[in-house]
Coordinates of C-alpha atoms and ligand atoms in Angstrom, one line a residue:
M1 CA 0.0 0.0 0.0
A2 CA 1.3 3.5 -0.8
R3 CA 2.6 5.5 2.2
P4 CA 0.9 8.8 3.0
P5 CA 3.0 11.9 2.4
A6 CA 4.9 13.4 5.4
G7 CA 2.8 14.8 8.2
V8 CA -0.4 13.1 7.0
V9 CA -2.5 11.8 9.9
P10 CA -5.0 9.0 9.0
V11 CA -8.5 10.3 9.7
S12 CA -11.6 8.2 10.5
V13 CA -14.8 9.8 9.3
S14 CA -18.3 9.1 10.5
G15 CA -21.7 10.7 10.1
A16 CA -20.9 13.0 13.0
T17 CA -17.6 14.3 11.7
R18 CA -17.5 18.0 11.1
V19 CA -15.9 19.0 7.8
V20 CA -13.7 22.1 7.1
G21 CA -12.8 22.8 3.5
L22 CA -10.0 24.6 1.7
L23 CA -11.1 26.6 -1.3
G24 CA -8.2 27.4 -3.7
W25 CA -7.0 26.9 -7.2
P26 CA -4.8 24.9 -7.2
V27 CA -4.7 23.2 -3.8
E28 CA -2.7 20.0 -4.5
H29 CA 0.5 21.2 -2.8
S30 CA -1.2 22.9 0.2
M31 CA 0.3 21.9 3.6
S32 CA -2.9 23.0 5.4
P33 CA -4.7 19.6 5.3
A34 CA -2.0 17.7 7.0
M35 CA -1.4 20.6 9.5
H36 CA -5.1 20.9 10.4
N37 CA -5.8 17.1 10.5
A38 CA -2.8 16.7 12.9
A39 CA -4.2 19.5 15.1
F40 CA -7.8 18.0 15.1
A41 CA -6.3 14.5 16.0
N42 CA -4.1 16.0 18.8
A43 CA -7.1 17.9 20.3
G44 CA -9.3 14.8 20.1
L45 CA -11.9 16.6 17.9
D46 CA -14.1 14.7 15.4
Y47 CA -13.2 17.2 12.6
T48 CA -11.6 16.6 9.2
Y49 CA -10.0 19.1 6.8
V50 CA -10.5 18.6 3.0
P51 CA -8.9 20.5 0.1
F52 CA -11.3 21.5 -2.7
P53 CA -9.9 22.7 -6.0
V54 CA -12.3 25.5 -6.9
S55 CA -11.9 27.4 -10.2
P56 CA -12.7 31.1 -10.2
E57 CA -16.0 30.5 -12.1
N58 CA -17.1 27.9 -9.6
L59 CA -16.5 30.1 -6.5
P60 CA -20.1 31.2 -5.9
Q61 CA -21.3 27.6 -6.0
A62 CA -18.5 26.4 -3.8
V63 CA -19.4 29.0 -1.1
A64 CA -23.1 28.0 -1.4
A65 CA -22.0 24.4 -0.8
I66 CA -20.5 25.4 2.6
R67 CA -24.1 26.1 3.6
A68 CA -25.7 23.3 1.7
L69 CA -23.3 20.6 2.9
G70 CA -23.2 21.9 6.5
L71 CA -19.4 22.4 6.6
A72 CA -18.1 23.9 9.8
G73 CA -16.2 26.4 7.7
A74 CA -13.4 26.8 5.3
N75 CA -10.0 28.4 4.5
V76 CA -9.7 30.5 1.4
T77 CA -6.5 30.8 -0.5
I78 CA -5.1 32.1 -3.8
P79 CA -6.8 33.3 -6.0
H80 CA -10.1 33.7 -4.0
K81 CA -9.2 35.8 -0.9
V82 CA -10.7 39.0 -2.3
A83 CA -13.4 37.6 -4.6
V84 CA -15.0 35.4 -1.9
M85 CA -16.0 38.4 0.2
Q86 CA -19.0 39.3 -2.0
Y87 CA -20.6 35.8 -1.4
L88 CA -20.4 36.0 2.5
D89 CA -23.2 37.1 4.9
D90 CA -20.9 39.1 7.1
I91 CA -17.2 40.2 7.2
D92 CA -15.3 40.7 10.4
E93 CA -14.0 44.3 10.8
G94 CA -10.3 43.3 10.6
A95 CA -10.9 41.3 7.3
R96 CA -12.8 44.3 5.9
K97 CA -10.0 46.6 6.7
I98 CA -7.4 44.3 5.1
G99 CA -9.7 43.7 2.1
A100 CA -9.3 39.9 2.1
V101 CA -10.7 36.8 3.8
N102 CA -8.7 33.6 4.5
T103 CA -11.2 32.0 6.9
I104 CA -14.9 31.4 6.8
V105 CA -17.0 30.2 9.8
N106 CA -20.4 28.7 9.2
N107 CA -22.7 29.9 12.0
Q108 CA -25.8 27.8 11.3
G109 CA -26.0 28.7 7.6
R110 CA -24.7 32.3 8.1
L111 CA -21.2 32.6 6.6
V112 CA -18.8 35.0 8.3
G113 CA -15.4 35.9 6.8
Y114 CA -12.2 36.6 8.8
N115 CA -8.6 37.2 8.1
T116 CA -6.1 35.5 10.4
D117 CA -2.9 36.1 8.4
G118 CA -1.7 39.2 10.2
Q119 CA -2.5 37.9 13.7
G120 CA -0.9 34.6 12.7
F121 CA 2.3 36.5 12.0
I122 CA 2.1 38.2 15.4
Q123 CA 1.6 34.8 17.1
S124 CA 4.8 33.5 15.3
L125 CA 6.7 36.5 16.9
V126 CA 5.2 35.9 20.3
E127 CA 6.2 32.1 20.1
Q128 CA 9.8 33.2 19.4
G129 CA 9.8 35.7 22.4
V130 CA 9.8 38.8 20.2
R131 CA 8.1 41.8 21.7
V132 CA 5.9 43.8 19.3
T133 CA 4.4 46.5 21.6
D134 CA 6.4 49.7 21.3
S135 CA 8.7 48.2 18.6
K136 CA 9.9 50.1 15.5
V137 CA 9.3 48.0 12.4
V138 CA 10.5 48.1 8.8
L139 CA 8.3 46.1 6.5
L140 CA 9.6 45.3 2.9
G141 CA 6.7 45.0 0.4
A142 CA 3.3 46.5 0.0
G143 CA 1.2 43.6 -1.3
G144 CA -1.6 41.5 0.3
A145 CA 0.5 39.9 3.0
A146 CA 2.1 43.3 3.9
R147 CA -1.5 44.8 4.3
A148 CA -2.5 42.1 6.8
V149 CA 0.8 42.4 8.7
V150 CA 0.7 46.2 9.0
D151 CA -2.8 46.0 10.4
A152 CA -1.8 43.3 13.0
L153 CA 1.4 45.2 14.0
L154 CA -0.7 48.3 14.7
S155 CA -3.3 46.3 16.6
A156 CA -0.4 44.9 18.7
R157 CA 0.7 48.5 19.4
A158 CA 3.9 48.7 17.4
A159 CA 5.5 52.2 17.9
F160 CA 6.1 52.8 14.2
V161 CA 5.9 50.9 10.9
T162 CA 7.9 52.0 7.9
I163 CA 6.6 50.3 4.7
A164 CA 9.4 50.2 2.1
A165 CA 8.7 48.8 -1.4
R166 CA 10.1 49.1 -4.9
S167 CA 7.1 51.3 -5.7
G168 CA 7.2 54.2 -3.2
D169 CA 3.6 55.1 -4.4
K170 CA 2.3 51.7 -3.4
A171 CA 4.1 51.9 0.0
R172 CA 2.6 55.4 0.6
D173 CA -0.8 54.3 -0.5
L174 CA -0.8 51.4 2.0
A175 CA 0.5 53.7 4.8
G176 CA -2.2 56.2 3.8
N177 CA -4.9 53.8 5.0
Y178 CA -3.7 54.5 8.6
S179 CA -3.9 58.3 8.7
G180 CA -3.1 59.4 12.2
A181 CA -1.3 56.2 13.0
D182 CA 2.5 55.9 13.1
V183 CA 3.0 54.5 9.6
S184 CA 4.9 55.8 6.7
G185 CA 5.6 54.6 3.1
I186 CA 8.9 55.0 1.2
D187 CA 10.7 53.8 -1.9
W188 CA 13.2 51.2 -0.7
Q189 CA 16.0 52.9 -2.7
H190 CA 15.5 56.1 -0.7
D191 CA 18.4 57.2 1.6
R192 CA 16.0 57.8 4.5
L193 CA 15.4 54.0 4.8
S194 CA 18.9 53.6 6.2
R195 CA 18.0 56.0 9.0
Q196 CA 14.9 53.9 9.8
L197 CA 17.1 50.7 9.8
T198 CA 19.4 52.1 12.5
E199 CA 16.4 52.3 14.9
C200 CA 14.7 49.2 13.7
D201 CA 13.6 46.5 16.2
I202 CA 11.9 44.2 13.6
L203 CA 12.7 43.9 9.9
I204 CA 10.3 41.9 7.8
N205 CA 10.4 40.6 4.2
A206 CA 6.9 40.6 2.8
T207 CA 7.9 40.2 -0.9
P208 CA 8.3 37.0 -2.8
L209 CA 12.0 37.7 -3.4
G210 CA 13.9 34.5 -2.4
M211 CA 11.0 32.2 -2.7
S212 CA 11.7 28.8 -4.4
P213 CA 12.8 28.4 -7.2
E214 CA 14.4 31.9 -7.3
V215 CA 16.2 31.3 -4.0
D216 CA 19.1 33.6 -4.9
L217 CA 17.0 36.7 -4.8
M218 CA 16.4 39.0 -1.8
P219 CA 15.2 42.5 -1.2
P220 CA 17.8 45.2 -1.0
V221 CA 18.9 45.9 2.6
N222 CA 21.7 48.1 3.8
W223 CA 22.9 45.5 6.4
S224 CA 25.6 47.8 7.8
A225 CA 22.8 50.4 8.8
L226 CA 20.6 47.8 10.5
C227 CA 20.4 48.0 14.3
S228 CA 22.5 45.0 15.6
K229 CA 19.6 44.0 17.9
S230 CA 17.0 43.9 15.1
V231 CA 15.0 40.7 14.7
V232 CA 14.8 39.7 11.0
C233 CA 11.7 37.9 9.7
D234 CA 10.7 36.4 6.3
L235 CA 7.1 35.5 5.4
I236 CA 8.4 33.0 2.8
Y237 CA 8.5 29.5 4.1
N238 CA 9.9 27.7 1.0
P239 CA 12.8 27.6 1.5
L240 CA 12.6 27.8 5.3
I241 CA 15.9 29.8 5.5
T242 CA 15.9 32.2 2.7
R243 CA 19.0 34.0 1.4
F244 CA 17.7 37.1 3.3
L245 CA 17.5 35.2 6.6
Q246 CA 20.9 33.5 5.9
Q247 CA 22.5 37.0 5.6
A248 CA 20.8 38.2 8.8
Q249 CA 21.9 35.1 10.6
A250 CA 25.5 35.5 9.4
R251 CA 25.4 39.0 11.0
G252 CA 24.2 37.6 14.3
H253 CA 20.5 38.7 14.1
Q254 CA 17.7 36.6 15.6
I255 CA 15.6 35.3 12.7
V256 CA 11.9 34.2 12.4
T257 CA 11.0 31.9 9.5
G258 CA 7.7 32.0 7.6
E259 CA 6.2 28.7 8.6
G260 CA 5.4 30.2 12.0
M261 CA 3.0 32.6 10.3
L262 CA 1.3 29.8 8.4
A263 CA 0.9 27.8 11.7
G264 CA -0.3 31.0 13.5
Q265 CA -3.0 31.8 10.9
G266 CA -4.0 28.2 11.0
A267 CA -4.2 28.1 14.8
L268 CA -6.5 31.1 14.8
A269 CA -8.7 29.6 12.1
F270 CA -8.9 26.4 14.2
Q271 CA -10.0 28.4 17.2
L272 CA -12.7 30.1 15.1
W273 CA -14.1 26.8 13.9
T274 CA -13.9 24.7 17.0
K275 CA -14.0 27.4 19.8
R276 CA -11.1 25.4 21.3
R277 CA -7.4 26.5 21.8
A278 CA -5.3 25.2 18.9
P279 CA -2.2 23.1 19.5
Y280 CA 0.2 25.6 17.8
E281 CA 3.3 23.4 18.4
V282 CA 1.7 20.4 16.7
M283 CA 0.7 22.5 13.7
A284 CA 4.2 24.1 13.4
A285 CA 5.8 20.6 13.7
S286 CA 3.5 19.3 10.9
L287 CA 4.6 22.1 8.6
L288 CA 8.3 21.5 9.4
D289 CA 7.9 17.8 8.7
Q290 CA 6.3 18.6 5.3
L291 CA 8.9 21.2 4.4
K292 CA 11.8 18.9 5.3
A293 CA 10.2 16.1 3.2
Ligands
LIG301 P1 1.7 40.2 -3.4 O1 0.3 40.7 -3.0 O2 1.9 39.8 -4.9 O3 2.7 41.4 -3.0 C1 4.1 41.2 -3.2 C2 4.9 42.4 -2.8 O4 6.2 42.2 -3.2 C3 4.5 43.7 -3.6 O5 4.8 44.8 -2.8 C4 5.3 43.6 -4.9 O6 5.6 44.9 -5.5 C5 6.6 43.1 -4.3 N1 7.4 42.4 -5.3 C6 7.0 41.3 -6.0 N2 8.0 41.0 -6.9 C7 9.0 41.8 -6.7 C8 10.3 42.0 -7.3 N3 10.7 41.2 -8.2 N4 11.0 43.0 -6.8 C9 10.6 43.9 -5.9 N5 9.4 43.8 -5.3 C10 8.6 42.8 -5.7 O7 2.1 38.9 -2.6 P2 1.7 38.6 -1.1 O8 0.5 37.8 -1.0 O9 1.8 39.9 -0.3 O10 2.9 37.6 -0.6 C11 4.2 38.1 -0.4 C12 5.0 36.9 0.2 O11 4.5 36.6 1.5 C13 5.0 35.7 -0.7 O12 6.3 35.1 -0.7 C14 4.1 34.7 0.0 O13 4.4 33.4 -0.2 C15 4.4 35.1 1.5 N6 3.2 34.8 2.4 C16 3.5 34.0 3.4 C17 2.4 33.7 4.3 C18 2.7 32.8 5.5 O14 1.7 32.3 6.0 N7 4.0 32.6 5.8 C19 1.2 34.2 4.1 C20 1.0 35.1 3.0 C21 2.0 35.4 2.1 P3 4.7 45.4 -6.7 O15 3.3 45.7 -6.1 O16 5.4 46.6 -7.2 O17 4.6 44.3 -7.7

């Protein structure tokens, strides 16, 4: 008999089993099913997590099926995180601000959308003993992940967030959503970024630069300007240690790898579906097993 892939926990399904789905396109390589099924098994919950490949034209029917089939909820991934919002009954305030949903909870036929990505990133920092409150942060990138992370950093009361991207306009646009808050946007080639780096407590790569297969890429950073105590994070988890993190490690910085955010967003989704505390360590270990395999 063929062996299951790394991290896969055999699941026994009965008529009482609650089902959680993953809506994405494609979903074949997702690590979430093994991660969530390991967490359900560890928590002794009669739940199972099933990936569903949903093409963009089938998204409305797939969301309707969450109600029709009585799923407990779902995760939503690329390319549906924005488009799915129009088919839901309610959107949590945080997800509305971010403009994307990655988690749906089925409250007796009423579908509510949440976004756990940013809070998942904060959880990954907390797990590594990194203090966010009062910290000065430099965030590289101004796309969807950066949007979720900025929001969560401000909710966690970071002192200041500098968004730096190849397009200064996009960085300023994102910062502009938080008028009154301590956020600014800048072109990452601008000299002023070096000044922010000297005072930076947390430096984050939220671009895909360095993601497999283009593992030699990394965002431009003036390492000699970066505060020696700065914690350096990458949202990329494949590879686990990106070139950006290798360079930071070689300079003696504490690093935070991207699988922690994936485990964190999953743990928060688990809590929304089951109303139970998620086994974060089990989820992170499942991801590490899968990444090493
Ligand atoms: P996105 O919406 O496409 O945004 C990507 C950002 O990176 C944009 O600011 C984009 O700039 C910039 N960028 C892209 N290619 C670039 C290049 N060649 N040079 C300079 N800048 C470039 O993507 P995203 O959803 O934010 O995802 C960003 C990264 O986070 C991805 O690697 C993704 O895998 C990772 N991620 C990880 C998790 C996790 O759980 N660990 C969750 C979400 C995302 P332009 O706007 O100018 O193109």
